[in-house]
Tab-separated table of C-alpha atoms in Angstrom:
chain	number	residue	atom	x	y	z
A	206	UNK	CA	102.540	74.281	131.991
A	207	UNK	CA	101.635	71.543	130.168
A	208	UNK	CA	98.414	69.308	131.606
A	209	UNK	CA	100.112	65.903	132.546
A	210	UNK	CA	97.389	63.608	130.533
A	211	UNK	CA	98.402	65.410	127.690
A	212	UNK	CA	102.115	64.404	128.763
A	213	UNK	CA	101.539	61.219	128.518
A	214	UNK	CA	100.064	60.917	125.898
A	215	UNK	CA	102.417	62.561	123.647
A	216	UNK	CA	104.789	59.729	125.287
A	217	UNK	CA	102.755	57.188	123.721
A	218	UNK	CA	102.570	58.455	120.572
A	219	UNK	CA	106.135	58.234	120.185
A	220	UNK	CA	106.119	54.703	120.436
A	221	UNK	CA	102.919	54.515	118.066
A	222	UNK	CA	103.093	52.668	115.146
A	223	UNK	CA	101.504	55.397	113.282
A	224	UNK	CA	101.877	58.590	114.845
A	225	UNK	CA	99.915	61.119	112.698
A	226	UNK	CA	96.670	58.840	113.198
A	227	UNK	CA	97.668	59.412	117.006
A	228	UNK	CA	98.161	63.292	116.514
A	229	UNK	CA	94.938	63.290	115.468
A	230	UNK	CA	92.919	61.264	117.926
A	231	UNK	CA	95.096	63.301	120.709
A	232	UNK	CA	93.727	66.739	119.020
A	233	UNK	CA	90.391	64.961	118.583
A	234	UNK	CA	90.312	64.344	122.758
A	235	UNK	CA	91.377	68.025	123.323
A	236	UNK	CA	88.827	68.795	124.722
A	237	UNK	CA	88.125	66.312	127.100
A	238	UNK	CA	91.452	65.548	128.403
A	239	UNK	CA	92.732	69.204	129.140
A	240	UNK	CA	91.836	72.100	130.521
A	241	UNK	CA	90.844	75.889	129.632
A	242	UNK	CA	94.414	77.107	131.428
A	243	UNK	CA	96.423	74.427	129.929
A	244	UNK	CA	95.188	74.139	126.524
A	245	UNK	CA	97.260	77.110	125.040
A	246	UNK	CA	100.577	75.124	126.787
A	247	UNK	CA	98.863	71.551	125.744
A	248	UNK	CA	98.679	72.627	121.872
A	249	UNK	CA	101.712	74.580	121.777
A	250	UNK	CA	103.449	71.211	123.331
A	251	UNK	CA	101.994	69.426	120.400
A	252	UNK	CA	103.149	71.320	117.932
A	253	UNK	CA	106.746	71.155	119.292
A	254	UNK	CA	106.722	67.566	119.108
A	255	UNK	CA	105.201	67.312	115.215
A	256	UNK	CA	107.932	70.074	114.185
A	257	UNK	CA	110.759	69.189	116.413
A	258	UNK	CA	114.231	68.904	115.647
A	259	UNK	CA	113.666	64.845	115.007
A	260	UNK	CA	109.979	65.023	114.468
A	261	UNK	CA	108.360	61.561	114.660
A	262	UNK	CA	106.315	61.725	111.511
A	263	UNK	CA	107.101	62.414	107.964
A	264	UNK	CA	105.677	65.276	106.000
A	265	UNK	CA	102.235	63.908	104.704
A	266	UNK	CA	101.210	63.034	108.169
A	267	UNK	CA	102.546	66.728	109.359
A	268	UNK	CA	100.194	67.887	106.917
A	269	UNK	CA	97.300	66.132	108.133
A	270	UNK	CA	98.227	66.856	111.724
A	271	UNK	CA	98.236	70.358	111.114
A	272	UNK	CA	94.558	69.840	108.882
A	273	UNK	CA	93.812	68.640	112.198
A	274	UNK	CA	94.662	71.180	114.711
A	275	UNK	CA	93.258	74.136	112.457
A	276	UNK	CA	89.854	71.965	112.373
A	277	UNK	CA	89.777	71.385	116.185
A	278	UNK	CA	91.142	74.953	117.277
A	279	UNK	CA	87.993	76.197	115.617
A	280	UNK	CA	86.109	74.104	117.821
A	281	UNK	CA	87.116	75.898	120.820
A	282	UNK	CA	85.572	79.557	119.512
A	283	UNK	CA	88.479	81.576	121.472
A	284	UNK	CA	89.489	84.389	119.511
A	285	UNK	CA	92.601	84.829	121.650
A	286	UNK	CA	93.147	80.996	121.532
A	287	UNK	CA	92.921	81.192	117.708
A	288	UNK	CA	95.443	83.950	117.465
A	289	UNK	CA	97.984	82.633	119.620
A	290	UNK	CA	98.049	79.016	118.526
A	291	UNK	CA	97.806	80.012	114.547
A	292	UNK	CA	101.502	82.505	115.264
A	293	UNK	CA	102.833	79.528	117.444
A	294	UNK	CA	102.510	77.354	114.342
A	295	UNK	CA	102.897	79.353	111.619
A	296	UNK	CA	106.619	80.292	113.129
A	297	UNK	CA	107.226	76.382	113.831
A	298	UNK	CA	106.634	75.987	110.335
A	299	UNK	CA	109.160	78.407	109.773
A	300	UNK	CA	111.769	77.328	111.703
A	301	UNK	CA	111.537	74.242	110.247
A	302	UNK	CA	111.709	75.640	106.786
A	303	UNK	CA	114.807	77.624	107.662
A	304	UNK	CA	116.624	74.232	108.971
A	305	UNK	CA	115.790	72.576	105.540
A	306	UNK	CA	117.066	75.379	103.217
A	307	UNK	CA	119.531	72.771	101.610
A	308	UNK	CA	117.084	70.156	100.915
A	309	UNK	CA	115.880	69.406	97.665
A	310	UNK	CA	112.340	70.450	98.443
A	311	UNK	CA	111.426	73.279	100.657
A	312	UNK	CA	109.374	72.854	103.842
A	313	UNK	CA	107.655	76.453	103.270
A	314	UNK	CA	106.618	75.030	100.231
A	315	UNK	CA	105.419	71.861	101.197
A	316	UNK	CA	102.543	73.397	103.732
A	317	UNK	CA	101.299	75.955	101.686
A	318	UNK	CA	97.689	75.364	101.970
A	319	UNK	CA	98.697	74.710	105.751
A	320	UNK	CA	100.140	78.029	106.111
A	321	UNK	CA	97.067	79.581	104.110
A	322	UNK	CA	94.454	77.549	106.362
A	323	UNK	CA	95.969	78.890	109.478
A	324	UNK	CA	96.626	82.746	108.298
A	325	UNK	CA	93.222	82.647	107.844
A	326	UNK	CA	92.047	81.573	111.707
A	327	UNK	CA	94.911	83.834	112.706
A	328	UNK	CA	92.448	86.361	110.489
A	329	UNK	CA	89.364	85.220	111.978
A	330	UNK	CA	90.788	85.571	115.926
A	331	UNK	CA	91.819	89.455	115.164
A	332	UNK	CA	88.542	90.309	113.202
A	333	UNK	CA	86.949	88.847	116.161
A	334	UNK	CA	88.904	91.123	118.199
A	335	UNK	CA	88.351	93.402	116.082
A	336	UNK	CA	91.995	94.097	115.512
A	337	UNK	CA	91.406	94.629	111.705
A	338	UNK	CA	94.906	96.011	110.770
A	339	UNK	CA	96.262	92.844	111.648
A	340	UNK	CA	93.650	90.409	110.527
A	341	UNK	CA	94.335	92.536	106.637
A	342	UNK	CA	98.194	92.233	107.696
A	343	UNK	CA	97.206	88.282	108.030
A	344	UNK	CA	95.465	87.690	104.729
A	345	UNK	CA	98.010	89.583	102.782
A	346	UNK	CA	100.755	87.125	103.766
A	347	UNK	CA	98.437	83.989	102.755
A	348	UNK	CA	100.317	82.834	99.536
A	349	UNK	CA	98.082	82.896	96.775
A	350	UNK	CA	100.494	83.187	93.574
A	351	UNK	CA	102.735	79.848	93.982
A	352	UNK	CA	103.151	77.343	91.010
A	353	UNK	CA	103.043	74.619	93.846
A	354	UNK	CA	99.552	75.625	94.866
A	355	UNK	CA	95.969	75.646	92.667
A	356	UNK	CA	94.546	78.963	93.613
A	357	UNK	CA	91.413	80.166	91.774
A	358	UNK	CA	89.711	83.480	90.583
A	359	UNK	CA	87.543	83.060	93.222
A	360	UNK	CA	89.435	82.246	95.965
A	361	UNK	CA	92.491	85.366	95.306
A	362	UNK	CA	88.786	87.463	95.406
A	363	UNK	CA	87.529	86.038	98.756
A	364	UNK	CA	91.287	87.228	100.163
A	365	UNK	CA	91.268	90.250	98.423
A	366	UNK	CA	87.656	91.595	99.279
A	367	UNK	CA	88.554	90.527	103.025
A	368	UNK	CA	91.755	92.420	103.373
A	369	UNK	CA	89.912	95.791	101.639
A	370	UNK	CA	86.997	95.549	104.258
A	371	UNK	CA	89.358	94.836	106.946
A	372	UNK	CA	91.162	98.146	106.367
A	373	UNK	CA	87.670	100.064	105.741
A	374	UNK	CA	87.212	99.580	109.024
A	375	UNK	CA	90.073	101.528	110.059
A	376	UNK	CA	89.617	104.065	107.260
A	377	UNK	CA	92.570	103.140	105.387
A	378	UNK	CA	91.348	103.713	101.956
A	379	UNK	CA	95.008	104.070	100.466
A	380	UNK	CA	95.608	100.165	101.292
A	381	UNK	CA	92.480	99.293	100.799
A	382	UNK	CA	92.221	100.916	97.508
A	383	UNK	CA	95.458	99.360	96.396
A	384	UNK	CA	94.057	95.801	96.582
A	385	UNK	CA	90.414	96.981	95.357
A	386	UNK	CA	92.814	97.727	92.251
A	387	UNK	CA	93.767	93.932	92.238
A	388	UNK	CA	90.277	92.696	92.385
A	389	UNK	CA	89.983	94.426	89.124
A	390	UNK	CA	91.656	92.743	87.249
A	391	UNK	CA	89.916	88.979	88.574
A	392	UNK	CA	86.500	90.158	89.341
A	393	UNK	CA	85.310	89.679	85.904
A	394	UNK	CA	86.334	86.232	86.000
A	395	UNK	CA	84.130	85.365	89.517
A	396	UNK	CA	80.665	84.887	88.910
A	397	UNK	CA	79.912	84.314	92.841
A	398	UNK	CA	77.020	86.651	93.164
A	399	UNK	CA	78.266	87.358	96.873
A	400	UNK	CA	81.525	88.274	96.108
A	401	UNK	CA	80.547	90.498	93.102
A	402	UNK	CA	78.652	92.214	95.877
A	403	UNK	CA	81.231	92.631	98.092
A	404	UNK	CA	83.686	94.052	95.675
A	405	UNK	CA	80.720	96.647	94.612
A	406	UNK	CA	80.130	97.595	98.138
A	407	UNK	CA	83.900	98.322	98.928
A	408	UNK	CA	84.725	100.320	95.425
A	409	UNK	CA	81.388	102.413	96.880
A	410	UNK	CA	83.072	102.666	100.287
A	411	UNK	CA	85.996	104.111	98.546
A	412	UNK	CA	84.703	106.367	96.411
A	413	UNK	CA	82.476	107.589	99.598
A	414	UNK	CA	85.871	107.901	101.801
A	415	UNK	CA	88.096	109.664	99.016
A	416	UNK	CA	85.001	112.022	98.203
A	417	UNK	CA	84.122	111.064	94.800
A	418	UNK	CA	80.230	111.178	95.966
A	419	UNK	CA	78.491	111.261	92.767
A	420	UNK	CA	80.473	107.800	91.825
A	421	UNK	CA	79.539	106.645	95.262
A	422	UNK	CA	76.186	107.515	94.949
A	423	UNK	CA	75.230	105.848	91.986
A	424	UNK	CA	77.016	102.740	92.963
A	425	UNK	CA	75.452	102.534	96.518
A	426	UNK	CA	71.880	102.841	94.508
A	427	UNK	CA	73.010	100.372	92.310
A	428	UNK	CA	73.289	98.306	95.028
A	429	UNK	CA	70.229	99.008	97.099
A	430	UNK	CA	68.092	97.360	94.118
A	431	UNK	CA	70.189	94.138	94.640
A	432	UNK	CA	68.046	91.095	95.318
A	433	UNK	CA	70.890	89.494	97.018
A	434	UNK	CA	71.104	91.553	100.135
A	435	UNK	CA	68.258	91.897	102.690
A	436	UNK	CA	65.332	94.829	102.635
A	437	UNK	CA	66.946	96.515	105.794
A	438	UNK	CA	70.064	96.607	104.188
A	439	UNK	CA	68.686	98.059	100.679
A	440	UNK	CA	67.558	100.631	102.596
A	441	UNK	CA	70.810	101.203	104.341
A	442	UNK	CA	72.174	101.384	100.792
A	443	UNK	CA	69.747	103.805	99.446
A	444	UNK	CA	70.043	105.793	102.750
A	445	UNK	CA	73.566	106.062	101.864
A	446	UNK	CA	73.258	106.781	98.370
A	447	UNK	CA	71.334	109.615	99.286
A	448	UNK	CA	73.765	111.004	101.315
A	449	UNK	CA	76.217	110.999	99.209
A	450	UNK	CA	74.395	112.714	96.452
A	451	UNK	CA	73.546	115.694	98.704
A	452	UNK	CA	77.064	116.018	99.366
A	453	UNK	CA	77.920	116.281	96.468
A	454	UNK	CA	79.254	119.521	94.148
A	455	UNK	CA	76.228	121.316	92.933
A	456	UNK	CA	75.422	121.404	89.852
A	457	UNK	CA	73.490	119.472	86.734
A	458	UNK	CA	75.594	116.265	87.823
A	459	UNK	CA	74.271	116.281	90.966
A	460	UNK	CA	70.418	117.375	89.914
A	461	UNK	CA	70.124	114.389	87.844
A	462	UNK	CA	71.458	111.980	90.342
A	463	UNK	CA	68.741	113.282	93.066
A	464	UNK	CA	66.478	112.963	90.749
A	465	UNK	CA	66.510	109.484	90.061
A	466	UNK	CA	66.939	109.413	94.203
A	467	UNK	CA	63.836	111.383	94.702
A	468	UNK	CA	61.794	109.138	91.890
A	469	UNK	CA	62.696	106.314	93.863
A	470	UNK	CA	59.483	104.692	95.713
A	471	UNK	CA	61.224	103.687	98.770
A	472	UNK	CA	62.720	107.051	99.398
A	473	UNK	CA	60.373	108.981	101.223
A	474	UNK	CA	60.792	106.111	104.274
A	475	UNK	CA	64.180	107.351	104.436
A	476	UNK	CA	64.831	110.085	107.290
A	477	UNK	CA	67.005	112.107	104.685
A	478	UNK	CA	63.872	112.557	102.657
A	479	UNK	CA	63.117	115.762	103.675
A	480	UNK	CA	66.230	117.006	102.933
A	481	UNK	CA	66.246	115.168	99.181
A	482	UNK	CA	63.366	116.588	98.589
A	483	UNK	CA	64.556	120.119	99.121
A	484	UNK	CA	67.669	119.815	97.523
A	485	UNK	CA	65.355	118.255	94.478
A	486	UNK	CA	63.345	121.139	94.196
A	487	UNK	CA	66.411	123.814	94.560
A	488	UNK	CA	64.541	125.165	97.588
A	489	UNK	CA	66.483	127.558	100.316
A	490	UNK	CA	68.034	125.427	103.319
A	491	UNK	CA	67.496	126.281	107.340
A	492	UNK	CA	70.529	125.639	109.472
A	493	UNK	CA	68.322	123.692	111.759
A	494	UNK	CA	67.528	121.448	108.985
A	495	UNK	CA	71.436	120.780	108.223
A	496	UNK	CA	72.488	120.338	111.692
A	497	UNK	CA	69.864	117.302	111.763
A	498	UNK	CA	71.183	115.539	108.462
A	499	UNK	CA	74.753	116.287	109.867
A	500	UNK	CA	74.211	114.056	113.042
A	501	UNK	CA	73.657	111.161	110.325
A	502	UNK	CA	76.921	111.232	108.356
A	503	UNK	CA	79.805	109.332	108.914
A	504	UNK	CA	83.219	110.927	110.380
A	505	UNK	CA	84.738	111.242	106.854
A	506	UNK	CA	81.393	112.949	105.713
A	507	UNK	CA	82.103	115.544	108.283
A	508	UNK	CA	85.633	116.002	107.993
A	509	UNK	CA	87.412	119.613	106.848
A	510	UNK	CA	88.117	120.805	103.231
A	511	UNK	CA	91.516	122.510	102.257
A	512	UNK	CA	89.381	125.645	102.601
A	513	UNK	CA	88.460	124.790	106.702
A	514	UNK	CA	85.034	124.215	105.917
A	515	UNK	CA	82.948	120.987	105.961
A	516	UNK	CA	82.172	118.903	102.809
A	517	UNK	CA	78.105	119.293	103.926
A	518	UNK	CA	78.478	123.372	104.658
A	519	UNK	CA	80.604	123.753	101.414
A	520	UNK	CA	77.120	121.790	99.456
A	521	UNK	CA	75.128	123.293	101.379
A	522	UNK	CA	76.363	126.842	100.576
A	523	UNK	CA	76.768	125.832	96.799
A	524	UNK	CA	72.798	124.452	97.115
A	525	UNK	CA	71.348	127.498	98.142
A	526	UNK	CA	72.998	129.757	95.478
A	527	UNK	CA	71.415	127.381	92.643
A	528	UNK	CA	68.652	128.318	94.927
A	529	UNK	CA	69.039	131.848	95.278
A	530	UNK	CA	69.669	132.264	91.519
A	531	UNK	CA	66.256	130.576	90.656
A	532	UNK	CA	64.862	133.412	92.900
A	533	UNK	CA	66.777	136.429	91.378
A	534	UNK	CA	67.763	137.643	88.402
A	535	UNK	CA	70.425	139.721	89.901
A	536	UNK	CA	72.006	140.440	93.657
A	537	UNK	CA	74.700	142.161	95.037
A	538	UNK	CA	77.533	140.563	96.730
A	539	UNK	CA	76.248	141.628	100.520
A	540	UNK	CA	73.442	140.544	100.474
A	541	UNK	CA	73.804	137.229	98.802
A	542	UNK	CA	76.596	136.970	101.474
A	543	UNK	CA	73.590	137.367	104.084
A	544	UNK	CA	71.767	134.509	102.095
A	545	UNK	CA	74.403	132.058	102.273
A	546	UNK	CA	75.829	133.137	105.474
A	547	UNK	CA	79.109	133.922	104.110
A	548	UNK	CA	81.136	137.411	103.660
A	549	UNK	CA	80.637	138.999	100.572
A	550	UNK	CA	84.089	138.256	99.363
A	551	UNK	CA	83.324	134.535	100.195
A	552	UNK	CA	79.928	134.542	98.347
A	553	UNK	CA	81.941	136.499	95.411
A	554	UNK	CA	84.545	133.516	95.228
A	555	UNK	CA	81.954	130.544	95.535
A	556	UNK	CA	80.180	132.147	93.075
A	557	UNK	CA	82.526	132.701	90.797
A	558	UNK	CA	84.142	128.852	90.994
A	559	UNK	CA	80.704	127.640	89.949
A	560	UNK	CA	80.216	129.921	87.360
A	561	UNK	CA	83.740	128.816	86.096
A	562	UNK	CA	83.460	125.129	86.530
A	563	UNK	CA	79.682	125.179	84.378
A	564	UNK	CA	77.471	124.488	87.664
A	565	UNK	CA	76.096	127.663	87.360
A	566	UNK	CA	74.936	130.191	84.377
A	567	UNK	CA	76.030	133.816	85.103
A	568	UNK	CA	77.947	136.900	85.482
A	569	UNK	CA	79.589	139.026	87.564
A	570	UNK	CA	80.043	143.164	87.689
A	571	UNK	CA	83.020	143.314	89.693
A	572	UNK	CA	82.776	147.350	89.669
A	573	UNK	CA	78.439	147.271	90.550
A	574	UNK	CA	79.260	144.359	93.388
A	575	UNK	CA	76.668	142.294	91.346
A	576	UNK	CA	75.901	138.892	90.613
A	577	UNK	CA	73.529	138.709	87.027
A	578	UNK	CA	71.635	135.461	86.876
A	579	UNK	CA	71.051	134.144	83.910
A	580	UNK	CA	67.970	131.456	82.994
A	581	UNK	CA	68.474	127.905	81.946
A	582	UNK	CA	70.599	125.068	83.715
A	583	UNK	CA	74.417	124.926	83.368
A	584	UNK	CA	75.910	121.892	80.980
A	585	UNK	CA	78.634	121.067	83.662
A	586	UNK	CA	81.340	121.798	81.129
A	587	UNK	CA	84.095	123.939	82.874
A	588	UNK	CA	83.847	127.492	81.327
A	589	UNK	CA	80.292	127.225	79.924
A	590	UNK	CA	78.695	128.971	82.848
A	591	UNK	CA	80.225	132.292	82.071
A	592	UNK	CA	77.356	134.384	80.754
A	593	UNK	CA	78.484	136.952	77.745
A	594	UNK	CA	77.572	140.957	78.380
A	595	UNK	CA	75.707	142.119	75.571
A	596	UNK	CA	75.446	145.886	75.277
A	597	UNK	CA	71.944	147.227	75.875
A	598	UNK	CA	70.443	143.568	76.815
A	599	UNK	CA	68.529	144.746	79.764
A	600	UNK	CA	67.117	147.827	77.769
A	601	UNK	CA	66.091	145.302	74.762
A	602	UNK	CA	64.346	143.017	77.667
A	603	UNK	CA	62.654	145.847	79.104
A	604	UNK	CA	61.296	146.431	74.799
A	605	UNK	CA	60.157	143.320	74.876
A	606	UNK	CA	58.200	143.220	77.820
A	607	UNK	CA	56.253	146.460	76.800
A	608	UNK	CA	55.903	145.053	73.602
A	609	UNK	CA	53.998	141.560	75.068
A	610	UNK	CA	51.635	143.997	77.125
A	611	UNK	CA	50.764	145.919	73.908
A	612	UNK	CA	49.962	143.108	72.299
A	613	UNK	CA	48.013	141.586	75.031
A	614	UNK	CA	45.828	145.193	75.446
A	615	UNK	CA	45.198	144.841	71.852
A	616	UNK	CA	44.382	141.227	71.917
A	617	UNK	CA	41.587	142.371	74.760
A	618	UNK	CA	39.873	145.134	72.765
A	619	UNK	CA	39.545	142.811	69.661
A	620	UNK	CA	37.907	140.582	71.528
A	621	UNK	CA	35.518	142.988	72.992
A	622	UNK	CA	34.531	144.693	69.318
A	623	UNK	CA	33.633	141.287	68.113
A	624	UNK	CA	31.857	140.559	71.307
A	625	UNK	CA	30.382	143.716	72.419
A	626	UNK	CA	30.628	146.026	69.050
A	627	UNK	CA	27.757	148.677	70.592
A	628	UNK	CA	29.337	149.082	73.736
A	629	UNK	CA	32.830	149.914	72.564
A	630	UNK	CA	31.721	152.038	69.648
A	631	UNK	CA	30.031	154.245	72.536
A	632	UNK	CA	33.099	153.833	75.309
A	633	UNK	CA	36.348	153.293	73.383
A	634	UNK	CA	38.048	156.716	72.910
A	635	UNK	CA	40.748	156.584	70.252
């Protein structure tokens, strides 16, 4: 129910000579004149009488009026208050459109930047209730592609990066994505160092969520070297980026991008170091040691593959045999399977995928069960990792070696003739 001051004064603004100036100074006096229970009723009374079916004032001074209300509802800093009003008015405005559908001009056309102002507070009251599907729902309806209204690069951006960080939140990367798509094809135009930011940060956020973590790496270190954003927050960037790269498939990709990681100065501050730094250095990892980086990764870090596994066991796994084949030249399936803590038909599979896809440089004897390392790193080409059997290569190795230690024993007695020529004419027996 309505509070009766406010009653009466919407009675005298009917007989006002100039009713939208007395809109006004009634929304100004809000505040003062009603009550926390009867302000919803008091505004939503107000609104009535601007839109009703023989409002008192003529379109310019509705458009103030409403110019008004948005300005003083944000005075109030209710959420709830904010959501309820901006719907209330929004659907006035809509009912009055609908009654003027035979007019020469149309009243939804007429408020436009109205309508946008007060999607946006509808916006702000369901962030702020952290209702984010809605608040996105909000934005998308604010009308940003009408002849009758100027919109700019910039301001088509500000909506845009809004809606795709509104449905981040809710891990909705298929609607988010589709307007990241639309900021595109503007963001070159926006030179708003913020906003360039923003639109950075959620194509990263994507990338992270749809598991494209080499992308998402390099564009959360990107980032992290920003001047723009604060030193706690490069570090939350780099912490990220780091994450992301150790997720990652393994492979020479992947080795280059922790390298530039593990170069970086501020990285060993980060509590992923440790496990950069053994990733970096291709060096065998403890399950204890995973289980601790797990607890830091997001939900969609730790979600399951197709294959039922993790995305941080299946890198894991695919670490330690680029481990495991700097250590060996050759094991059999078992007990690599042992290694990675995997069945030997498992270890045979991942093996062979990242021998196929160029991540790894090898072979396998299907009929000996084993796994032939070979030296070098892998291009990352798909196919070039497969390692060609050539008859009697081991044998020819084996030469070679002999032949080196010849060579060296010769090298040695040289040296001692022109050294020591009495004592090897009386000890060296030919």
């Amino acid at each position: 129910m309505a509070n009766p001051k406010v009653t009466e004064a919407l009675a005298q603004v009917q007989s006002s000579a100039d009713p939208a100036s007395a809109f006004e100074s009634l929304l100004a006096n809000m505040k003062s004149i009603s009550t926390p229970q009867t302000v919803s009723s008091d505004l939503r009374k107000i609104i009535d009488a601007v839109f009703g079916s023989s409002p008192q004032i003529n379109v310019v001074g509705q458009r103030s009026v409403l110019n008004c209300l948005v300005e003083k509802l944000r005075e109030f800093n209710n959420a709830d208050l904010w959501v309820e009003i901006a719907e209330y008015a929004l659907a006035a405005i809509s009912t009055a459109a609908g009654g003027a559908q035979g007019s020469s001009t149309s009243t939804a056309g007429t408020f436009l930047d109205q309508v946008a102002a007060l999607r946006e507070l509808l916006a702000d009251g369901h962030e702020a209730n952290e209702d984010h599907v809605s608040a996105a729902r909000a934005l998308a309806e604010i009308p940003l592609d009408s002849s009758s209204r100027r919109v700019t690069p910039e301001d088509r951006v500000r909506v845009w990066v809004r809606i795709v960080r509104n449905y981040l939140e809710v891990d909705d990367t298929t609607s988010a994505e589709t307007y990241l798509n639309k900021l595109k094809n503007v963001i070159y135009q926006v030179s708003d160092p913020a906003l360039n930011l923003h639109f950075r940060l959620s194509q990263a956020r994507i990338q992270d969520a749809k598991r494209e973590f080499l992308s998402a790496s390099q564009a959360y270190h990107d980032i992290s070297l920003s001047p723009a954003i604060t030193e706690d927050e490069r570090l939350h960037t780099l912490s990220m980026a780091v994450k992301c790269a150790i997720l990652a498939p393994a492979g020479p990709l992947r080795s280059r991008a922790l390298g530039k990681l593990f170069k970086d100065e501020r990285s060993p501050n980060l509590p992923e170091f440790s496990m950069l730094e053994k990733m970096f250095f291709d060096r065998l990892l403890a399950p204890d040691e995973v289980q601790k980086f797990a607890e830091g990764l997001a939900p969609h870090q730790l979600a399951l593959t197709a294959d039922g596994t993790t995305v941080l066991a299946r890198a894991v796994v695919e670490h330690n045999l680029l481990g495991v084949s700097r250590l060996y030249s050759n094991i059999g399936f078992d007990a690599l399977g042992l290694l990675l803590g995997l069945d030997a038909e498992k270890a045979e599979d991942t093996t062979a995928k990242m021998i196929e896809q160029g991540r790894l440089v090898g072979r396998i004897d299907q009929i000996e069960r084993i796994i032939w390392f070979e030296g070098g790193e892998a291009s990352g080409e798909k196919g070039s990792g497969r390692a060609e059997v050539t008859v009697g290569k081991e044998m020819r190795r084996w030469d070679a070696n002999v032949q080196s230690l010849a060579e060296e024993v010769e090298n040695v007695t040289n040296a001692l003739q022109r050294e020591f020529p009495e004592f090897v004419a009386a000890n060296l027996v030919v």
